[in-house]
PDB file of C-alpha atoms in Angstrom:
ATOM      1  CA  MET V   1      -3.132  20.952 -13.526  1.00 48.00           C
ATOM      2  CA  ARG V   2      -0.810  19.125 -15.923  1.00 46.00           C
ATOM      3  CA  THR V   3       2.751  20.255 -15.401  1.00 45.00           C
ATOM      4  CA  ALA V   4       6.184  19.579 -16.804  1.00 43.00           C
ATOM      5  CA  ALA V   5       7.764  19.723 -13.335  1.00 47.00           C
ATOM      6  CA  THR V   6      10.364  17.102 -12.540  1.00 46.00           C
ATOM      7  CA  ARG V   7       8.761  14.185 -10.777  1.00 53.00           C
ATOM      8  CA  PRO V   8      10.181  13.244  -7.353  1.00 49.00           C
ATOM      9  CA  ALA V   9       9.723   9.703  -8.522  1.00 65.00           C
ATOM     10  CA  ARG V  10      13.056   7.996  -9.039  1.00 70.00           C
ATOM     11  CA  ILE V  11      16.287   7.625  -7.140  1.00 71.00           C
ATOM     12  CA  SER V  12      19.312   5.940  -8.599  1.00 66.00           C
ATOM     13  CA  SER V  13      22.850   5.048  -7.685  1.00 64.00           C
ATOM     14  CA  ALA V  14      25.503   2.597  -8.750  1.00 65.00           C
ATOM     15  CA  ASP V  15      23.431  -0.010  -6.883  1.00 68.00           C
ATOM     16  CA  GLY V  16      20.283   0.380  -8.984  1.00 72.00           C
ATOM     17  CA  ALA V  17      17.202   2.554  -9.334  1.00 77.00           C
ATOM     18  CA  GLY V  18      13.717   2.626  -7.872  1.00 86.00           C
ATOM     19  CA  LEU V  19      10.557   4.676  -8.066  1.00 92.00           C
ATOM     20  CA  LEU V  20       9.398   6.582  -4.982  1.00 95.00           C
ATOM     21  CA  VAL V  21       5.755   6.389  -3.871  1.00 97.00           C
ATOM     22  CA  CYS V  22       4.428   9.197  -1.675  1.00 97.00           C
ATOM     23  CA  HIS V  23       2.940   7.476   1.371  1.00 97.00           C
ATOM     24  CA  MET V  24      -0.522   8.874   2.164  1.00 97.00           C
ATOM     25  CA  GLY V  25       0.274  11.670  -0.280  1.00 96.00           C
ATOM     26  CA  ALA V  26       3.251  12.919   1.762  1.00 95.00           C
ATOM     27  CA  LEU V  27       5.675  14.949  -0.359  1.00 94.00           C
ATOM     28  CA  SER V  28       7.046  18.075   1.317  1.00 92.00           C
ATOM     29  CA  GLY V  29       5.728  17.171   4.770  1.00 91.00           C
ATOM     30  CA  ALA V  30       3.919  20.501   4.989  1.00 93.00           C
ATOM     31  CA  HIS V  31       0.448  18.963   4.948  1.00 94.00           C
ATOM     32  CA  ALA V  32      -1.397  16.281   6.892  1.00 94.00           C
ATOM     33  CA  ARG V  33      -1.161  12.872   5.264  1.00 95.00           C
ATOM     34  CA  ASN V  34      -4.203  11.685   3.283  1.00 95.00           C
ATOM     35  CA  SER V  35      -5.388  15.303   3.217  1.00 96.00           C
ATOM     36  CA  LEU V  36      -6.663  17.139   0.183  1.00 96.00           C
ATOM     37  CA  ASP V  37      -3.817  19.673   0.478  1.00 96.00           C
ATOM     38  CA  ALA V  38      -1.171  16.927   0.507  1.00 96.00           C
ATOM     39  CA  ILE V  39      -2.753  15.176  -2.453  1.00 97.00           C
ATOM     40  CA  ARG V  40      -3.026  18.414  -4.424  1.00 96.00           C
ATOM     41  CA  GLU V  41       0.664  19.060  -3.791  1.00 96.00           C
ATOM     42  CA  CYS V  42       1.519  15.656  -5.237  1.00 95.00           C
ATOM     43  CA  PHE V  43      -0.657  16.220  -8.282  1.00 95.00           C
ATOM     44  CA  GLU V  44       0.804  19.685  -8.884  1.00 94.00           C
ATOM     45  CA  ALA V  45       4.312  18.186  -8.726  1.00 92.00           C
ATOM     46  CA  ASN V  46       3.151  15.432 -11.106  1.00 91.00           C
ATOM     47  CA  VAL V  47       4.674  12.720  -8.936  1.00 93.00           C
ATOM     48  CA  GLY V  48       4.733   9.251 -10.397  1.00 93.00           C
ATOM     49  CA  ARG V  49       2.560   7.574  -7.770  1.00 96.00           C
ATOM     50  CA  ILE V  50       0.885   8.339  -4.472  1.00 97.00           C
ATOM     51  CA  GLU V  51      -0.447   5.851  -1.949  1.00 98.00           C
ATOM     52  CA  LEU V  52      -3.742   6.663  -0.218  1.00 98.00           C
ATOM     53  CA  ASP V  53      -5.827   4.792   2.338  1.00 98.00           C
ATOM     54  CA  MET V  54      -9.470   4.178   1.517  1.00 98.00           C
ATOM     55  CA  HIS V  55     -12.479   2.631   3.221  1.00 98.00           C
ATOM     56  CA  SER V  56     -15.989   1.985   1.937  1.00 98.00           C
ATOM     57  CA  LEU V  57     -18.906   4.042   3.214  1.00 98.00           C
ATOM     58  CA  ASP V  58     -22.618   3.564   3.715  1.00 98.00           C
ATOM     59  CA  GLY V  59     -23.281   5.073   0.320  1.00 98.00           C
ATOM     60  CA  PRO V  60     -21.843   5.261  -3.211  1.00 98.00           C
ATOM     61  CA  ASP V  61     -18.369   6.546  -2.362  1.00 98.00           C
ATOM     62  CA  TYR V  62     -15.219   5.823  -0.338  1.00 98.00           C
ATOM     63  CA  ILE V  63     -13.407   7.894   2.267  1.00 98.00           C
ATOM     64  CA  VAL V  64      -9.663   8.595   2.048  1.00 98.00           C
ATOM     65  CA  PHE V  65      -8.802   7.852   5.664  1.00 97.00           C
ATOM     66  CA  HIS V  66      -6.474   5.538   7.575  1.00 95.00           C
ATOM     67  CA  ASP V  67      -8.259   4.861  10.855  1.00 95.00           C
ATOM     68  CA  ARG V  68     -11.321   2.711  11.385  1.00 94.00           C
ATOM     69  CA  ARG V  69     -13.228   5.211  13.507  1.00 96.00           C
ATOM     70  CA  LEU V  70     -13.970   8.825  12.639  1.00 97.00           C
ATOM     71  CA  GLU V  71     -13.241  10.193  16.117  1.00 97.00           C
ATOM     72  CA  ALA V  72      -9.591   9.144  15.769  1.00 95.00           C
ATOM     73  CA  ALA V  73      -8.895  12.205  13.639  1.00 96.00           C
ATOM     74  CA  THR V  74     -12.157  14.111  13.032  1.00 97.00           C
ATOM     75  CA  THR V  75     -15.119  15.695  14.788  1.00 96.00           C
ATOM     76  CA  GLY V  76     -17.255  12.813  13.552  1.00 96.00           C
ATOM     77  CA  SER V  77     -17.822   9.607  15.485  1.00 96.00           C
ATOM     78  CA  GLY V  78     -18.454   5.952  14.899  1.00 97.00           C
ATOM     79  CA  SER V  79     -17.178   3.301  12.547  1.00 97.00           C
ATOM     80  CA  VAL V  80     -15.988   4.673   9.217  1.00 97.00           C
ATOM     81  CA  GLY V  81     -17.869   1.926   7.396  1.00 97.00           C
ATOM     82  CA  ARG V  82     -21.181   3.094   8.854  1.00 97.00           C
ATOM     83  CA  ALA V  83     -20.715   6.725   7.842  1.00 98.00           C
ATOM     84  CA  THR V  84     -22.435   8.198   4.805  1.00 98.00           C
ATOM     85  CA  PRO V  85     -20.710  10.477   2.276  1.00 98.00           C
ATOM     86  CA  ASP V  86     -22.693  13.409   3.702  1.00 98.00           C
ATOM     87  CA  GLU V  87     -21.414  12.632   7.217  1.00 98.00           C
ATOM     88  CA  VAL V  88     -17.865  12.672   5.867  1.00 98.00           C
ATOM     89  CA  ARG V  89     -18.510  16.045   4.262  1.00 97.00           C
ATOM     90  CA  ALA V  90     -19.777  17.360   7.613  1.00 97.00           C
ATOM     91  CA  ALA V  91     -16.811  16.083   9.636  1.00 97.00           C
ATOM     92  CA  ARG V  92     -13.892  18.403  10.430  1.00 96.00           C
ATOM     93  CA  SER V  93     -10.278  17.441  10.910  1.00 95.00           C
ATOM     94  CA  LEU V  94      -9.138  17.696  14.539  1.00 95.00           C
ATOM     95  CA  ALA V  95      -5.780  19.002  13.331  1.00 91.00           C
ATOM     96  CA  ASN V  96      -7.289  21.550  10.939  1.00 92.00           C
ATOM     97  CA  PRO V  97     -10.907  22.732  11.467  1.00 92.00           C
ATOM     98  CA  ASP V  98     -10.956  24.085   7.919  1.00 93.00           C
ATOM     99  CA  ALA V  99     -10.359  20.631   6.425  1.00 96.00           C
ATOM    100  CA  ARG V 100     -12.067  17.257   6.320  1.00 97.00           C
ATOM    101  CA  PRO V 101     -11.216  13.798   4.981  1.00 97.00           C
ATOM    102  CA  PRO V 102     -11.536  13.683   1.188  1.00 98.00           C
ATOM    103  CA  LEU V 103     -13.952  11.437  -0.627  1.00 98.00           C
ATOM    104  CA  LEU V 104     -12.374   9.139  -3.190  1.00 98.00           C
ATOM    105  CA  SER V 105     -14.600  10.582  -5.932  1.00 98.00           C
ATOM    106  CA  GLU V 106     -13.063  14.009  -5.265  1.00 98.00           C
ATOM    107  CA  ILE V 107      -9.547  12.628  -5.618  1.00 98.00           C
ATOM    108  CA  VAL V 108     -10.396  10.807  -8.819  1.00 98.00           C
ATOM    109  CA  GLU V 109     -11.793  14.020 -10.297  1.00 97.00           C
ATOM    110  CA  LEU V 110      -8.547  15.854  -9.508  1.00 96.00           C
ATOM    111  CA  ALA V 111      -6.478  12.959 -10.828  1.00 96.00           C
ATOM    112  CA  ARG V 112      -8.159  13.179 -14.217  1.00 93.00           C
ATOM    113  CA  ARG V 113      -6.153  16.360 -14.841  1.00 89.00           C
ATOM    114  CA  CYS V 114      -2.688  14.928 -14.192  1.00 92.00           C
ATOM    115  CA  ASP V 115      -0.654  11.790 -14.902  1.00 92.00           C
ATOM    116  CA  THR V 116      -0.055  10.542 -11.358  1.00 95.00           C
ATOM    117  CA  GLU V 117      -0.869   6.929 -10.528  1.00 96.00           C
ATOM    118  CA  LEU V 118      -3.017   6.221  -7.464  1.00 98.00           C
ATOM    119  CA  GLN V 119      -2.273   3.280  -5.219  1.00 98.00           C
ATOM    120  CA  LEU V 120      -5.428   2.805  -3.177  1.00 98.00           C
ATOM    121  CA  ASP V 121      -4.725   0.869   0.013  1.00 98.00           C
ATOM    122  CA  TRP V 122      -8.063  -0.791   0.766  1.00 98.00           C
ATOM    123  CA  LYS V 123      -8.826  -0.897   4.496  1.00 97.00           C
ATOM    124  CA  ASP V 124     -12.093  -2.871   4.453  1.00 97.00           C
ATOM    125  CA  TRP V 125     -11.504  -6.008   6.474  1.00 95.00           C
ATOM    126  CA  ARG V 126     -14.668  -8.062   6.042  1.00 96.00           C
ATOM    127  CA  PRO V 127     -15.774  -9.458   2.664  1.00 98.00           C
ATOM    128  CA  ILE V 128     -16.956  -6.495   0.641  1.00 98.00           C
ATOM    129  CA  SER V 129     -20.671  -6.360  -0.135  1.00 98.00           C
ATOM    130  CA  PRO V 130     -21.828  -6.110  -3.763  1.00 98.00           C
ATOM    131  CA  PRO V 131     -23.059  -2.489  -3.405  1.00 98.00           C
ATOM    132  CA  ARG V 132     -19.780  -1.367  -1.839  1.00 98.00           C
ATOM    133  CA  LEU V 133     -17.781  -3.205  -4.475  1.00 98.00           C
ATOM    134  CA  ARG V 134     -19.842  -1.582  -7.211  1.00 98.00           C
ATOM    135  CA  ALA V 135     -19.260   1.832  -5.616  1.00 98.00           C
ATOM    136  CA  LEU V 136     -15.488   1.341  -5.839  1.00 98.00           C
ATOM    137  CA  ILE V 137     -15.608   0.187  -9.449  1.00 98.00           C
ATOM    138  CA  ASP V 138     -17.824   3.119 -10.452  1.00 98.00           C
ATOM    139  CA  VAL V 139     -15.772   5.750  -8.618  1.00 98.00           C
ATOM    140  CA  VAL V 140     -12.394   4.726 -10.091  1.00 98.00           C
ATOM    141  CA  ALA V 141     -13.774   4.040 -13.587  1.00 98.00           C
ATOM    142  CA  PRO V 142     -12.569   7.349 -15.142  1.00 97.00           C
ATOM    143  CA  ILE V 143      -8.911   6.596 -14.287  1.00 97.00           C
ATOM    144  CA  LYS V 144      -8.931   2.871 -13.599  1.00 95.00           C
ATOM    145  CA  HIS V 145      -5.863   2.202 -15.766  1.00 95.00           C
ATOM    146  CA  ARG V 146      -3.876   4.564 -13.506  1.00 96.00           C
ATOM    147  CA  VAL V 147      -5.139   2.934 -10.312  1.00 98.00           C
ATOM    148  CA  VAL V 148      -3.637   0.045  -8.372  1.00 98.00           C
ATOM    149  CA  VAL V 149      -5.803  -1.335  -5.571  1.00 98.00           C
ATOM    150  CA  SER V 150      -3.671  -2.838  -2.798  1.00 98.00           C
ATOM    151  CA  THR V 151      -4.600  -4.715   0.345  1.00 98.00           C
ATOM    152  CA  GLY V 152      -3.715  -7.660   2.522  1.00 97.00           C
ATOM    153  CA  GLN V 153      -7.338  -8.840   2.376  1.00 98.00           C
ATOM    154  CA  ASP V 154      -6.960 -11.291  -0.501  1.00 98.00           C
ATOM    155  CA  TRP V 155     -10.641 -12.258  -0.271  1.00 98.00           C
ATOM    156  CA  ASN V 156     -11.602  -8.751  -1.377  1.00 98.00           C
ATOM    157  CA  LEU V 157      -9.012  -8.719  -4.151  1.00 98.00           C
ATOM    158  CA  ARG V 158     -10.556 -11.869  -5.586  1.00 98.00           C
ATOM    159  CA  LEU V 159     -14.028 -10.282  -5.449  1.00 98.00           C
ATOM    160  CA  LEU V 160     -12.728  -7.140  -7.171  1.00 98.00           C
ATOM    161  CA  HIS V 161     -10.950  -9.086  -9.895  1.00 98.00           C
ATOM    162  CA  ALA V 162     -14.032 -11.187 -10.595  1.00 98.00           C
ATOM    163  CA  ALA V 163     -16.223  -8.081 -10.847  1.00 98.00           C
ATOM    164  CA  ASP V 164     -13.823  -6.031 -13.012  1.00 98.00           C
ATOM    165  CA  PRO V 165     -10.689  -7.828 -14.287  1.00 97.00           C
ATOM    166  CA  GLU V 166      -9.391  -4.579 -15.818  1.00 97.00           C
ATOM    167  CA  ILE V 167      -8.698  -2.851 -12.497  1.00 98.00           C
ATOM    168  CA  PRO V 168      -5.038  -3.477 -11.588  1.00 98.00           C
ATOM    169  CA  PHE V 169      -4.411  -4.756  -8.080  1.00 98.00           C
ATOM    170  CA  GLY V 170      -1.581  -5.777  -5.806  1.00 98.00           C
ATOM    171  CA  PHE V 171      -1.288  -7.996  -2.739  1.00 98.00           C
ATOM    172  CA  ASP V 172       0.370  -7.414   0.630  1.00 98.00           C
ATOM    173  CA  PRO V 173       0.920 -10.887   2.158  1.00 97.00           C
ATOM    174  CA  GLY V 174       1.778  -9.531   5.613  1.00 96.00           C
ATOM    175  CA  HIS V 175      -1.252 -11.165   7.263  1.00 95.00           C
ATOM    176  CA  TYR V 176       0.280 -14.524   6.363  1.00 97.00           C
ATOM    177  CA  LEU V 177       4.051 -13.980   6.376  1.00 97.00           C
ATOM    178  CA  ASP V 178       5.932 -11.184   8.108  1.00 95.00           C
ATOM    179  CA  HIS V 179       9.319 -10.433   9.618  1.00 91.00           C
ATOM    180  CA  ALA V 180       7.970  -9.304  13.017  1.00 77.00           C
ATOM    181  CA  THR V 181       5.309  -7.140  14.596  1.00 66.00           C
ATOM    182  CA  GLU V 182       5.198  -3.458  13.683  1.00 63.00           C
ATOM    183  CA  GLY V 183       4.465  -2.305  17.221  1.00 62.00           C
ATOM    184  CA  ASP V 184       0.741  -3.099  17.335  1.00 67.00           C
ATOM    185  CA  THR V 185      -0.776  -5.160  20.137  1.00 70.00           C
ATOM    186  CA  LEU V 186      -3.004  -6.875  17.572  1.00 73.00           C
ATOM    187  CA  PHE V 187      -1.114  -8.486  14.749  1.00 82.00           C
ATOM    188  CA  LEU V 188      -1.096 -11.305  12.261  1.00 88.00           C
ATOM    189  CA  PRO V 189       0.434 -13.829  11.902  1.00 93.00           C
ATOM    190  CA  ARG V 190       0.272 -14.824  15.571  1.00 90.00           C
ATOM    191  CA  THR V 191       3.152 -17.305  15.602  1.00 91.00           C
ATOM    192  CA  MET V 192       6.893 -16.838  15.251  1.00 93.00           C
ATOM    193  CA  GLY V 193       7.762 -19.755  13.006  1.00 95.00           C
ATOM    194  CA  ALA V 194      10.814 -21.975  13.032  1.00 96.00           C
ATOM    195  CA  TYR V 195      12.552 -19.948  10.306  1.00 97.00           C
ATOM    196  CA  GLY V 196      12.354 -16.639  12.141  1.00 95.00           C
ATOM    197  CA  TYR V 197       9.338 -15.214  10.334  1.00 96.00           C
ATOM    198  CA  ARG V 198       5.863 -14.656  11.705  1.00 95.00           C
ATOM    199  CA  ASP V 199       4.013 -17.470  10.007  1.00 96.00           C
ATOM    200  CA  ASP V 200       1.064 -19.622  11.092  1.00 96.00           C
ATOM    201  CA  HIS V 201       1.467 -22.031   8.154  1.00 97.00           C
ATOM    202  CA  PRO V 202       2.306 -25.698   8.885  1.00 97.00           C
ATOM    203  CA  LEU V 203       5.553 -25.333   6.905  1.00 96.00           C
ATOM    204  CA  ALA V 204       6.810 -22.997   9.627  1.00 97.00           C
ATOM    205  CA  PHE V 205       6.151 -25.472  12.434  1.00 96.00           C
ATOM    206  CA  GLY V 206       9.555 -27.121  12.169  1.00 95.00           C
ATOM    207  CA  ARG V 207      12.820 -26.273  10.453  1.00 96.00           C
ATOM    208  CA  THR V 208      13.353 -29.040   7.884  1.00 94.00           C
ATOM    209  CA  GLU V 209      14.358 -27.119   4.725  1.00 94.00           C
ATOM    210  CA  ALA V 210      16.869 -24.474   3.793  1.00 97.00           C
ATOM    211  CA  PRO V 211      15.357 -21.049   4.547  1.00 97.00           C
ATOM    212  CA  ALA V 212      15.353 -20.107   0.850  1.00 98.00           C
ATOM    213  CA  ASP V 213      13.410 -23.258  -0.044  1.00 98.00           C
ATOM    214  CA  TYR V 214      10.899 -22.614   2.735  1.00 98.00           C
ATOM    215  CA  LEU V 215      10.385 -19.034   1.555  1.00 98.00           C
ATOM    216  CA  ALA V 216       9.936 -20.099  -2.074  1.00 98.00           C
ATOM    217  CA  ALA V 217       7.277 -22.607  -1.014  1.00 98.00           C
ATOM    218  CA  ARG V 218       5.477 -19.983   1.057  1.00 98.00           C
ATOM    219  CA  LEU V 219       5.505 -17.424  -1.764  1.00 98.00           C
ATOM    220  CA  GLU V 220       4.200 -20.041  -4.184  1.00 97.00           C
ATOM    221  CA  ALA V 221       1.243 -20.687  -1.889  1.00 97.00           C
ATOM    222  CA  LEU V 222       0.609 -16.979  -1.385  1.00 97.00           C
ATOM    223  CA  THR V 223       0.440 -16.237  -5.113  1.00 96.00           C
ATOM    224  CA  ALA V 224      -2.432 -18.714  -5.348  1.00 96.00           C
ATOM    225  CA  GLN V 225      -4.419 -16.618  -2.876  1.00 96.00           C
ATOM    226  CA  ALA V 226      -4.469 -13.509  -5.084  1.00 96.00           C
ATOM    227  CA  PRO V 227      -4.202 -14.758  -8.670  1.00 96.00           C
ATOM    228  CA  GLY V 228      -3.760 -11.943 -11.146  1.00 96.00           C
ATOM    229  CA  ALA V 229      -1.932  -9.589  -8.761  1.00 98.00           C
ATOM    230  CA  ARG V 230       0.481  -7.504 -10.786  1.00 97.00           C
ATOM    231  CA  GLU V 231       2.391  -6.163  -7.780  1.00 98.00           C
ATOM    232  CA  TYR V 232       3.376  -7.288  -4.286  1.00 98.00           C
ATOM    233  CA  PHE V 233       3.722  -4.861  -1.402  1.00 98.00           C
ATOM    234  CA  LEU V 234       6.200  -6.080   1.194  1.00 98.00           C
ATOM    235  CA  SER V 235       7.648  -4.700   4.409  1.00 97.00           C
ATOM    236  CA  TYR V 236      11.144  -3.543   3.548  1.00 97.00           C
ATOM    237  CA  ARG V 237      12.376  -5.241   6.728  1.00 96.00           C
ATOM    238  CA  MET V 238      11.051  -8.574   5.510  1.00 97.00           C
ATOM    239  CA  VAL V 239      12.761  -8.153   2.133  1.00 98.00           C
ATOM    240  CA  LEU V 240      16.073  -7.462   3.890  1.00 97.00           C
ATOM    241  CA  GLN V 241      15.585 -10.503   6.123  1.00 96.00           C
ATOM    242  CA  MET V 242      14.853 -12.655   3.075  1.00 97.00           C
ATOM    243  CA  GLN V 243      18.042 -11.373   1.451  1.00 97.00           C
ATOM    244  CA  ASP V 244      19.993 -12.340   4.577  1.00 97.00           C
ATOM    245  CA  ASP V 245      18.443 -15.816   4.333  1.00 97.00           C
ATOM    246  CA  GLY V 246      19.627 -16.222   0.749  1.00 98.00           C
ATOM    247  CA  PHE V 247      16.221 -15.811  -0.913  1.00 98.00           C
ATOM    248  CA  ASP V 248      15.944 -13.405  -3.856  1.00 98.00           C
ATOM    249  CA  VAL V 249      12.303 -12.431  -3.412  1.00 98.00           C
ATOM    250  CA  VAL V 250      12.583  -9.665  -6.022  1.00 98.00           C
ATOM    251  CA  GLY V 251      13.916 -12.033  -8.665  1.00 98.00           C
ATOM    252  CA  TRP V 252      11.317 -14.631  -7.684  1.00 98.00           C
ATOM    253  CA  LEU V 253       8.491 -12.137  -8.209  1.00 98.00           C
ATOM    254  CA  HIS V 254       9.958 -10.696 -11.404  1.00 98.00           C
ATOM    255  CA  SER V 255      10.218 -14.164 -12.911  1.00 98.00           C
ATOM    256  CA  ARG V 256       6.444 -14.349 -12.504  1.00 97.00           C
ATOM    257  CA  HIS V 257       5.901 -10.857 -13.979  1.00 97.00           C
ATOM    258  CA  ILE V 258       5.002  -9.393 -10.578  1.00 98.00           C
ATOM    259  CA  ALA V 259       6.459  -6.040  -9.500  1.00 98.00           C
ATOM    260  CA  ALA V 260       8.206  -5.978  -6.113  1.00 98.00           C
ATOM    261  CA  ASN V 261       7.447  -2.944  -3.961  1.00 98.00           C
ATOM    262  CA  VAL V 262       8.353  -2.158  -0.353  1.00 98.00           C
ATOM    263  CA  TRP V 263       6.878  -0.054   2.443  1.00 97.00           C
ATOM    264  CA  THR V 264       7.630   2.207   4.319  1.00 96.00           C
ATOM    265  CA  LEU V 265      11.277   3.311   4.255  1.00 97.00           C
ATOM    266  CA  ASP V 266      11.950   6.891   5.333  1.00 97.00           C
ATOM    267  CA  HIS V 267      15.207   8.822   5.073  1.00 96.00           C
ATOM    268  CA  GLU V 268      16.445   8.881   8.676  1.00 96.00           C
ATOM    269  CA  GLY V 269      20.224   8.821   8.461  1.00 93.00           C
ATOM    270  CA  ASP V 270      22.982   6.412   7.511  1.00 95.00           C
ATOM    271  CA  ASP V 271      21.160   3.192   8.449  1.00 96.00           C
ATOM    272  CA  SER V 272      18.211   4.044   6.217  1.00 97.00           C
ATOM    273  CA  VAL V 273      20.554   4.902   3.325  1.00 96.00           C
ATOM    274  CA  HIS V 274      22.267   1.537   3.771  1.00 96.00           C
ATOM    275  CA  HIS V 275      18.891  -0.215   3.676  1.00 97.00           C
ATOM    276  CA  MET V 276      17.904   1.730   0.560  1.00 96.00           C
ATOM    277  CA  ARG V 277      21.117   0.788  -1.247  1.00 95.00           C
ATOM    278  CA  ARG V 278      20.502  -2.883  -0.491  1.00 96.00           C
ATOM    279  CA  LEU V 279      16.955  -2.663  -1.815  1.00 97.00           C
ATOM    280  CA  LEU V 280      18.050  -0.872  -4.979  1.00 95.00           C
ATOM    281  CA  GLU V 281      20.749  -3.455  -5.549  1.00 95.00           C
ATOM    282  CA  ALA V 282      18.128  -6.193  -5.159  1.00 96.00           C
ATOM    283  CA  GLY V 283      16.059  -4.581  -7.942  1.00 96.00           C
ATOM    284  CA  ILE V 284      13.066  -3.307  -5.947  1.00 96.00           C
ATOM    285  CA  ASP V 285      10.665  -1.503  -8.263  1.00 96.00           C
ATOM    286  CA  ARG V 286       9.045   1.010  -5.889  1.00 96.00           C
ATOM    287  CA  ILE V 287       9.713   2.313  -2.408  1.00 97.00           C
ATOM    288  CA  THR V 288       6.865   3.808  -0.395  1.00 97.00           C
ATOM    289  CA  THR V 289       8.109   6.672   1.779  1.00 97.00           C
ATOM    290  CA  ASN V 290       7.061   9.703   3.805  1.00 97.00           C
ATOM    291  CA  THR V 291      10.297  11.495   2.857  1.00 96.00           C
ATOM    292  CA  ALA V 292      10.489  11.636  -0.938  1.00 94.00           C
ATOM    293  CA  ARG V 293      12.302  14.985  -0.845  1.00 92.00           C
ATOM    294  CA  GLY V 294      14.852  13.646   1.629  1.00 94.00           C
ATOM    295  CA  TRP V 295      15.627  10.680  -0.609  1.00 94.00           C
ATOM    296  CA  GLU V 296      15.992  12.969  -3.602  1.00 91.00           C
ATOM    297  CA  THR V 297      18.615  14.967  -1.756  1.00 91.00           C
ATOM    298  CA  ALA V 298      20.412  11.890  -0.402  1.00 92.00           C
ATOM    299  CA  PHE V 299      20.756  10.383  -3.883  1.00 90.00           C
ATOM    300  CA  ALA V 300      21.269  13.591  -5.864  1.00 85.00           C
TER     301      ALA V 300
END
């Protein structure tokens, strides 16, 4: 499967350069996200990195799947975490009866034959049990130096790092600090703080500092929650808001040897191009997107 094809991985302009990450394996848009066909397309194009959702199973594997219940997108039913690998194999996609959700072990096997990095967005919410943690470590072992495990559940990142310090991981602090809701009725943080960010921390109770000083203090506290994280995954809207508030979050992270990545910015016209140029100018390392091909064309 190794190929010399040009990777749809980098866009550049006079403002800067950044690597594109295919969100849920979306490249051309011809295949369902998180599907085996979409992932194969990314591997065949030898893209630099793909982002996939994963959830532990009742058995020694993980499912590549976004939702928490099987009936949301398959013929199966029940909580994803209670399903066995065999039940995943038996489930059919509602959108395509000939397909089913992939198992992580299947993706890892395919990835062994290409150079693409896998960002595995870990959906388990509760503290991971030792058997389920061991299953993850064992499944990714063949390519673990090309894997980055990402999640907002810092408690599980700490468990992973303690069990295998060699597996790279990144932290999304959106449960603790965010620009606004993303349209869900259930969201964290619950409070709109005094500085205009969603933040339940006592520092956000009253406006006593310059916004940049408040944000630096919050980021300092957040880095203590996921020590060893090599990357941060931030809403692009929050990064832009931080820029407007005079806080260079990218420089702050880089000074601590942490890569700064954003999600999920799609090519949707002039406003999105303006946002992208601002992010590139700020020095963002990676941009997660559903429209890698569109960005390639826009910045050709």
